[in-house]
């Protein structure tokens, strides 16, 4: 099937160990050729692992269903296996490496009997980019191979780029029997190793994504002087054709993919504004030769949440899924062999199969057709607004870093931090309030520093320190740091800000600030726009209402400061002094 091989001794030695451990019947190297991927698609269809969808309406698209016990990332079964427990820090689960290896090897041993071992050489980032890194994932799942072939660059060229280097990440995935009691997602940052067992769901098994590009890479970045962040990257082109780039971090379910692909409101489109998507989930950033911070998207596709994606909320994401896409856990329309999910349109199919594989009538059923975390895996190049710089080896220069969360009252629509150190403080206190949609109490504040809580591969106090060090390194070329909150609520609990494409209005103020072209009001938390400086042309928003969502209420922030104090206590003496200093300054200015 494939004649790929390598002379890299470190790769061959590890593969020999893995073969002896999992004992496959067959071994297949993934060379990245269409012919090989096509044969694998056909095989997956013949075994029922995937369903081929309507070739006319959804060319090259497939549907896959996971087991109902295996539909999301499992944070409580995700471990950072650093040698010292204190290096994983208070926000990660930890397991001693010897114990973890023994346990995982016992689970993995012989688990490929009767199965094929697929060896996937993959690159995170454009092959040959100075910001890219290489991994090899071994898996017994064709679904994983086909998803990795969309989400990363795979195949022969990756091995060529690796040469005989030992700088590559080892990833072992074993489906075993998908038993949730024995499911583990373990990262060994000091060994560049990931082992994932007993799952076959995306975020747990596409090892290039959260496991490598965030957990392992954040650790590598700290040691090597760069940053791996849970951030989208977008470019905003002004009517003069100049493009400025923003990287933004939001916790899950805050509309990151929507922001990354936003469509400018009519008023801006007419003037010639354009928005370009570089990435929707992960940014790797490094100081470039010109002293600025440059970013690449290490991924090659989007692993997006399907429900809620529609012609209005995100036409670009929807367009990205119309060909060569793998859908996971959505509903199947049996009349025309296409897919459907909640929020796609107001016309659910009557003759359908739900995500669990049961007959489903969308008009009468009271259960959901698609799982709320159902996904599309779509090639980035399908996206109508994919940036012309997407493949650029050097990445794009970042002008602004934006943090955000879902807060009903606390954070204003937008504010700018006072400087880099204050900006790191702003990122470290990021939080979202639980909504009625999530299980559990409403309005509970969940802190999620830089949206990295489940993804930082080492002690979060040291991670904050790394951010502070990067600021020193970048000096006056550092991007400016902002915070946004699209989710302010009125007294009746309605969103005040329209969000979606209108968020561009806020991003333009941000860029104007970066260029020294907009004024601001100083508040205890940072700089807030004058309402008149947010261009609301074409928007039905009362100027007083806009002013109200730019307000900073000192009483709310005093309570917030107490919450921060409590959160910071977790980090003990690994919380950088500078951040404690920022909290003290905030308290002092609120007391004035
Ligand atoms: C994701 C997440 O799947 O952040 O991207 O949960
Ligand atoms: Mn994410």
XYZ file of C-alpha atoms and ligand atoms in Angstrom:
599
model
C 0.000 0.000 0.000
C 2.870 2.336 0.831
C 6.601 2.070 0.487
C 7.430 4.838 2.928
C 10.228 4.295 5.418
C 12.860 6.355 7.149
C 16.511 6.075 8.084
C 15.908 8.175 11.196
C 17.257 5.891 13.959
C 15.236 7.524 16.750
C 12.029 7.012 14.780
C 12.831 3.410 13.884
C 13.797 2.524 17.425
C 10.577 3.939 18.853
C 8.476 2.242 16.174
C 10.161 -1.107 16.944
C 9.256 -0.652 20.602
C 5.678 0.248 19.738
C 5.326 -2.726 17.362
C 6.587 -5.100 20.047
C 4.150 -3.552 22.496
C 0.890 -3.409 20.538
C 1.618 -6.402 18.216
C -0.229 -5.430 15.050
C -1.159 -7.867 12.274
C -0.235 -5.308 9.602
C 1.750 -2.107 9.404
C 0.924 0.771 7.032
C 2.904 3.999 6.686
C 0.745 6.954 5.736
C 2.452 8.597 2.755
C -0.113 11.376 2.298
C -1.054 10.339 -1.257
C -4.672 10.709 -2.396
C -4.559 7.131 -3.700
C -3.748 5.782 -0.261
C -6.300 7.987 1.513
C -8.944 6.944 -1.020
C -8.265 3.278 -0.375
C -8.602 3.899 3.371
C -11.891 5.752 2.868
C -13.210 2.812 0.857
C -12.090 0.401 3.564
C -13.764 2.479 6.311
C -17.002 2.503 4.299
C -16.849 -1.249 3.747
C -16.520 -1.928 7.490
C -19.211 0.609 8.432
C -16.711 2.849 10.263
C -17.777 5.701 7.972
C -20.745 6.408 5.716
C -20.212 8.005 2.328
C -22.525 11.014 1.911
C -24.296 12.364 -1.173
C -21.520 12.865 -3.744
C -23.389 15.617 -5.573
C -24.404 17.681 -2.551
C -21.438 16.904 -0.299
C -18.600 15.660 -2.519
C -15.873 13.748 -0.699
C -17.773 13.908 2.613
C -18.274 11.155 5.194
C -20.179 10.586 8.419
C -18.762 8.801 11.443
C -20.447 7.942 14.750
C -18.483 7.422 17.936
C -19.721 5.290 20.805
C -22.158 7.220 23.025
C -19.651 6.991 25.914
C -16.962 8.690 23.824
C -18.171 12.084 22.596
C -15.881 14.715 24.113
C -12.488 15.457 25.586
C -12.122 13.944 29.038
C -10.372 16.443 31.285
C -10.661 14.263 34.380
C -8.770 11.469 32.593
C -6.110 13.738 31.100
C -2.747 13.705 32.864
C 0.493 15.616 32.734
C 3.156 13.051 33.595
C 6.114 15.239 34.509
C 8.805 13.681 36.698
C 7.954 15.997 39.591
C 4.345 16.482 40.641
C 4.977 20.144 41.376
C 5.899 20.761 37.739
C 2.397 19.821 36.568
C 1.015 22.440 38.930
C -2.297 22.794 40.742
C -4.480 22.983 37.629
C -3.472 19.664 36.012
C -4.005 16.022 36.937
C -0.624 14.427 37.507
C 0.665 10.886 37.399
C 4.266 9.739 37.962
C 5.811 8.772 34.595
C 6.913 5.254 35.686
C 3.450 4.507 36.994
C 1.758 5.985 33.914
C 3.985 4.143 31.418
C 3.434 0.833 33.206
C -0.319 1.309 33.378
C -0.612 2.488 29.759
C 1.685 -0.219 28.386
C -0.358 -2.858 30.232
C -3.476 -1.507 28.529
C -1.805 -1.153 25.121
C -0.005 -4.528 25.133
C -1.301 -6.747 22.337
C -4.194 -4.363 21.683
C -3.496 -4.261 17.893
C -4.002 -8.045 17.500
C -6.077 -8.518 14.375
C -5.638 -4.818 13.575
C -3.417 -2.620 11.441
C -0.870 -0.182 12.804
C -1.017 3.072 10.860
C 2.091 5.223 11.159
C 1.345 8.879 10.473
C 4.270 11.303 10.084
C 2.736 14.768 10.500
C 3.828 18.381 10.627
C 2.241 20.977 12.843
C 2.645 24.091 10.727
C 3.654 24.420 7.071
C 6.383 21.886 6.333
C 9.752 23.580 6.536
C 8.519 26.594 8.534
C 10.951 27.634 11.275
C 7.912 27.676 13.573
C 6.700 24.164 12.637
C 7.278 20.926 14.563
C 6.986 17.283 13.593
C 5.230 14.351 15.205
C 4.581 10.694 14.484
C 1.273 9.221 15.541
C 0.712 5.493 15.642
C -2.958 4.506 15.618
C -5.244 1.544 14.957
C -8.062 3.766 13.643
C -8.673 4.709 10.017
C -10.923 7.512 11.303
C -7.887 8.982 13.077
C -5.733 8.670 9.948
C -8.318 10.427 7.776
C -8.890 13.191 10.328
C -5.154 13.711 10.803
C -4.820 13.966 7.014
C -7.203 16.948 7.165
C -6.036 18.570 10.396
C -2.278 18.325 9.775
C 0.198 17.966 6.908
C 0.997 14.256 6.660
C 3.258 11.938 4.694
C 6.558 11.564 2.906
C 7.527 15.257 2.878
C 7.306 15.345 6.669
C 9.885 12.571 7.004
C 12.130 14.394 4.527
C 11.885 17.554 6.610
C 12.641 15.609 9.808
C 15.814 14.024 8.398
C 17.726 12.382 11.218
C 16.646 14.843 13.900
C 15.373 13.642 17.265
C 13.153 16.723 17.647
C 9.789 15.062 17.091
C 6.824 14.121 19.248
C 5.899 10.480 19.794
C 2.160 9.788 19.851
C 0.649 6.364 20.546
C -3.095 5.897 20.193
C -4.802 2.584 20.982
C -8.557 2.264 20.634
C -8.484 -0.952 22.690
C -12.185 -1.536 23.478
C -13.146 2.135 24.028
C -13.814 1.440 27.680
C -14.279 4.697 29.557
C -13.073 3.138 32.805
C -9.675 2.610 31.204
C -9.552 5.797 29.137
C -6.404 7.882 29.626
C -4.912 10.810 27.757
C -1.370 11.195 29.057
C 1.259 13.738 28.133
C 4.921 13.225 29.065
C 6.347 16.680 28.330
C 9.913 15.790 29.316
C 9.864 12.829 26.874
C 8.022 14.508 23.967
C 5.504 11.690 24.280
C 1.717 11.315 24.242
C -0.228 8.115 24.928
C -3.989 7.966 24.466
C -5.955 4.783 25.133
C -9.584 3.641 25.042
C -11.043 6.557 23.118
C -11.805 7.118 19.450
C -13.143 10.682 19.736
C -11.368 13.604 18.023
C -9.937 15.760 20.802
C -8.609 12.672 22.623
C -7.083 10.913 19.639
C -6.054 13.483 17.019
C -2.844 13.815 18.938
C -1.531 16.757 16.912
C -4.202 19.058 18.286
C -4.685 19.663 22.018
C -2.163 17.033 23.195
C 0.774 18.161 21.041
C 0.008 21.658 19.730
C -0.996 22.910 23.193
C 0.066 20.638 26.076
C 3.455 19.430 24.782
C 4.121 22.564 22.707
C 3.433 24.952 25.602
C 6.173 23.132 27.522
C 8.523 23.183 24.521
C 7.751 26.872 23.989
C 8.683 27.729 27.551
C 12.026 25.913 27.176
C 12.731 27.267 23.699
C 11.467 30.843 24.067
C 8.208 30.773 22.103
C 4.492 30.480 22.809
C 1.851 27.827 22.060
C -1.548 29.363 22.694
C -5.240 28.459 22.469
C -5.863 31.341 20.070
C -7.479 32.090 16.759
C -5.548 34.256 14.309
C -7.292 36.653 11.948
C -6.198 39.359 9.560
C -8.137 42.577 8.974
C -7.542 44.226 5.620
C -8.381 47.929 5.442
C -9.601 49.720 2.295
C -5.965 50.637 1.497
C -5.109 46.935 1.320
C -3.022 46.839 4.514
C -3.560 43.759 6.668
C -3.075 43.718 10.455
C -3.265 40.520 12.487
C -4.912 39.764 15.809
C -4.551 36.626 17.966
C -7.408 35.971 20.378
C -8.046 33.517 23.208
C -11.516 32.574 24.421
C -12.703 29.668 26.533
C -14.622 26.941 24.653
C -18.166 27.976 23.586
C -17.438 31.709 23.237
C -17.549 31.816 19.434
C -13.861 31.496 18.516
C -14.514 29.886 15.138
C -17.183 32.523 14.380
C -14.821 35.387 15.191
C -11.992 33.821 13.190
C -14.194 33.802 10.066
C -16.309 36.889 10.625
C -18.044 38.655 7.773
C -17.806 42.464 7.927
C -21.120 44.345 8.244
C -22.337 45.916 4.976
C -21.076 49.411 5.875
C -17.497 48.106 6.218
C -17.682 45.689 3.304
C -18.659 48.597 1.024
C -15.621 50.553 2.139
C -13.388 47.596 1.260
C -12.711 45.983 4.631
C -11.970 42.249 4.527
C -11.352 39.671 7.226
C -8.955 36.773 6.643
C -8.861 33.632 8.755
C -5.406 32.240 9.556
C -6.583 29.870 12.298
C -9.540 29.165 14.551
C -8.056 27.358 17.538
C -4.284 27.353 18.025
C -1.454 29.840 17.498
C 2.280 29.210 17.751
C 4.123 32.500 18.144
C 7.789 33.406 18.107
C 9.857 36.557 17.999
C 10.823 37.157 14.376
C 14.072 38.603 12.986
C 12.414 42.061 12.968
C 11.695 41.832 16.710
C 7.939 41.504 16.310
C 5.857 38.511 17.408
C 5.045 36.239 14.447
C 2.373 33.539 14.477
C 1.462 30.430 12.546
C -1.589 28.239 12.794
C -0.048 24.794 13.332
C -3.193 23.090 12.025
C -4.330 22.458 8.455
C -8.073 22.148 9.053
C -10.943 23.013 11.364
C -12.343 20.599 13.939
C -15.417 22.718 14.562
C -18.569 22.256 16.607
C -21.437 21.634 14.163
C -24.578 22.620 16.148
C -25.330 26.309 15.785
C -23.256 26.616 12.590
C -25.491 28.038 9.880
C -25.769 30.493 7.000
C -26.190 33.396 9.422
C -23.900 32.548 12.357
C -20.935 31.460 10.247
C -21.407 31.119 6.482
C -17.663 30.677 5.987
C -17.509 27.691 8.354
C -20.560 26.197 6.708
C -19.026 26.663 3.250
C -15.848 24.977 4.523
C -17.867 21.815 5.260
C -19.433 21.399 1.819
C -16.698 19.132 0.458
C -13.990 16.717 1.626
C -15.237 16.920 5.209
C -15.721 14.273 7.892
C -18.778 14.779 10.099
C -18.823 13.138 13.518
C -22.005 12.470 15.515
C -24.397 14.608 13.451
C -27.790 13.406 12.174
C -28.083 11.642 8.808
C -30.914 12.637 6.466
C -31.902 9.326 4.885
C -33.877 10.945 2.052
C -30.889 12.511 0.361
C -27.931 11.102 2.319
C -26.842 14.474 3.706
C -26.262 15.663 7.265
C -28.191 17.856 9.680
C -27.613 19.333 13.126
C -29.521 21.523 15.540
C -29.323 25.129 14.416
C -28.421 24.325 10.781
C -31.822 25.460 9.503
C -35.448 25.390 10.541
C -36.186 22.337 8.458
C -35.033 19.201 10.286
C -35.372 15.990 8.285
C -38.242 13.652 9.146
C -36.691 10.507 7.794
C -33.361 10.576 9.562
C -30.932 8.683 11.804
C -29.712 10.392 14.972
C -26.123 10.521 16.161
C -26.612 7.305 18.117
C -27.734 5.489 14.970
C -31.434 5.338 15.903
C -34.313 6.258 13.552
C -35.121 9.943 14.129
C -37.849 12.314 13.041
C -36.633 15.888 13.426
C -40.165 17.294 13.338
C -41.576 15.187 16.171
C -38.697 13.784 18.195
C -37.845 15.273 21.582
C -34.236 14.088 21.526
C -31.480 15.812 19.622
C -30.488 14.580 16.169
C -26.853 15.657 16.528
C -24.777 15.430 19.696
C -24.189 18.961 21.119
C -20.447 18.357 20.647
C -20.804 16.890 17.157
C -18.074 18.070 14.828
C -16.948 18.740 11.291
C -13.361 18.127 10.245
C -12.881 20.412 7.241
C -9.764 21.346 5.249
C -8.704 24.953 5.968
C -8.292 25.579 2.260
C -12.069 25.111 1.833
C -12.708 28.287 3.825
C -13.731 31.164 1.524
C -11.855 33.670 3.719
C -8.715 31.609 4.350
C -5.785 34.002 4.551
C -3.404 34.220 1.574
C -0.707 33.953 4.287
C -2.038 30.625 5.591
C 0.898 28.672 4.126
C 3.458 31.372 4.816
C 6.543 29.801 6.386
C 7.231 32.840 8.546
C 3.630 33.254 9.686
C 2.022 36.656 10.245
C 3.035 39.542 12.546
C 0.659 40.018 15.468
C -0.414 43.576 16.325
C -2.845 42.781 19.135
C -3.576 39.952 21.527
C -7.192 39.749 22.642
C -8.548 37.848 25.621
C -12.238 37.328 26.266
C -14.850 35.515 28.235
C -18.551 35.354 28.861
C -19.435 37.826 31.633
C -22.938 39.179 32.262
C -21.852 42.384 34.015
C -18.196 42.485 35.013
C -16.086 43.133 31.945
C -16.864 45.995 29.544
C -17.304 45.359 25.817
C -13.604 46.066 25.359
C -10.662 47.440 27.313
C -6.964 47.768 26.718
C -4.444 46.709 29.323
C -2.071 49.363 30.598
C 1.046 47.554 29.420
C 2.296 44.003 28.742
C 2.573 43.025 32.431
C -0.918 44.327 33.078
C -2.031 42.464 29.946
C -0.644 39.194 31.317
C -2.662 39.922 34.472
C -5.771 40.449 32.302
C -5.170 37.095 30.584
C -4.510 35.328 33.884
C -7.880 36.394 35.335
C -9.882 35.394 32.259
C -13.173 33.808 33.194
C -16.548 32.762 31.898
C -19.800 32.512 33.764
C -21.779 29.317 33.326
C -24.944 29.753 31.298
C -28.275 27.984 31.552
C -27.164 25.811 28.627
C -24.365 24.193 30.642
C -25.062 21.628 33.337
C -24.784 22.916 36.915
C -25.426 26.271 38.541
C -25.923 29.429 36.470
C -23.630 32.418 36.916
C -20.737 30.507 38.479
C -17.400 32.043 37.520
C -14.965 29.569 35.994
C -11.478 31.006 35.716
C -9.677 29.934 32.569
C -6.388 31.846 32.272
C -5.585 32.575 28.616
C -8.191 29.824 27.832
C -5.350 27.399 28.627
C -6.629 25.787 31.832
C -7.131 22.311 30.264
C -4.208 22.722 27.863
C -1.152 24.054 29.697
C 1.429 21.258 29.852
C 3.215 22.518 32.970
C 2.757 24.609 36.118
C 0.488 27.522 35.320
C 2.445 29.843 37.621
C 5.530 29.162 35.469
C 3.394 29.702 32.378
C 2.510 33.213 33.606
C 6.196 33.828 34.200
C 6.936 32.737 30.638
C 4.393 35.257 29.372
C 6.109 37.999 31.415
C 9.516 36.924 30.049
C 8.214 37.048 26.465
C 7.109 40.645 27.117
C 10.626 41.575 28.215
C 12.054 39.848 25.176
C 9.726 41.685 22.788
C 10.058 45.072 24.499
C 8.322 47.906 22.675
C 7.607 45.622 19.694
C 5.260 43.497 21.826
C 1.638 43.332 20.663
C -0.823 45.401 22.710
C -3.132 43.332 24.923
C -6.921 43.782 25.128
C -9.941 42.114 26.679
C -13.388 41.824 25.073
C -16.760 40.680 26.343
C -19.480 40.196 23.730
C -21.844 38.799 26.347
C -23.068 41.686 28.542
C -26.697 41.112 29.526
C -29.513 43.589 30.158
C -31.831 43.354 33.146
C -34.041 40.868 31.275
C -31.078 38.635 30.491
C -30.786 39.556 26.766
C -27.469 40.107 25.058
C -26.921 43.841 24.508
C -24.137 43.676 21.926
C -25.178 42.073 18.587
C -21.938 40.102 18.267
C -20.982 38.056 15.161
C -19.900 40.308 12.244
C -20.477 43.439 14.320
C -17.542 42.434 16.505
C -15.421 43.930 13.711
C -16.422 47.371 15.051
C -14.591 46.559 18.284
C -11.602 44.997 16.508
C -11.198 48.202 14.478
C -10.980 50.254 17.705
C -8.367 47.778 18.907
C -6.279 48.236 15.760
C -6.711 52.006 15.906
C -5.303 51.901 19.461
C -2.353 49.813 18.268
C -1.605 52.489 15.688
C -2.023 55.321 18.188
C -5.052 56.589 16.238
C -7.776 56.360 18.890
C -8.232 57.981 22.243
C -9.441 56.197 25.390
C -10.673 56.733 28.926
C -8.519 55.456 31.769
C -10.350 53.276 34.320
C -9.020 51.158 37.219
C -8.886 48.089 34.940
C -7.445 49.705 31.821
C -8.364 51.902 28.851
C -11.948 51.910 27.605
C -13.138 53.527 24.345
C -15.110 56.745 24.154
C -18.477 55.468 22.875
C -18.157 57.758 19.853
C -14.967 55.957 18.807
C -16.792 52.693 18.126
C -18.235 53.021 14.610
C -21.903 52.027 14.960
C -23.021 53.096 11.461
C -25.855 50.840 10.337
C -26.348 49.441 13.817
C -29.527 50.008 15.775
C -27.850 50.621 19.116
C -28.702 53.549 21.370
C -25.489 55.488 22.212
C -26.478 55.354 25.885
C -26.793 51.610 25.734
C -23.346 51.404 24.133
C -22.015 53.654 26.892
C -23.558 51.339 29.484
C -21.637 48.284 28.223
C -18.396 50.254 28.284
C -18.862 51.034 31.973
C -16.639 49.600 34.673
C -18.528 49.221 37.955
C -16.042 49.538 40.874
C -18.313 47.615 43.252
C -18.472 44.604 40.902
C -14.717 44.804 40.394
C -14.049 44.848 44.148
C -15.816 41.481 44.355
C -13.933 40.361 41.261
C -10.647 41.278 42.963
C -11.583 39.001 45.886
C -12.288 36.176 43.413
C -8.902 36.758 41.764
C -7.170 36.713 45.153
C -8.753 33.353 45.907
C -7.811 31.973 42.491
C -4.235 33.241 42.748
C -3.817 31.530 46.146
C -3.752 28.187 44.268
C -0.408 29.008 42.695
C 1.410 29.631 45.967
C 4.941 30.920 45.536
C 4.964 30.059 41.825
C 2.678 33.000 41.144
C 4.979 35.687 39.722
C 5.381 38.692 42.028
C 4.549 40.995 39.142
C 1.031 39.561 38.910
C 0.433 39.921 42.632
C 1.635 43.501 42.166
C -0.974 44.035 39.426
C -3.733 42.743 41.710
C -2.565 45.096 44.454
C -2.564 48.019 42.019
C -6.080 47.149 40.874
C -7.326 47.027 44.442
C -5.671 50.321 45.275
C -7.171 52.102 42.313
C -10.661 50.675 43.053
C -10.373 51.987 46.618
C -9.768 55.558 45.425
C -11.898 22.591 21.216
C -11.981 23.052 22.606
O -12.411 21.508 20.908
O -11.347 24.056 22.927
O -11.276 23.288 20.410
O -12.702 22.436 23.413
Mn -10.154 24.835 21.331
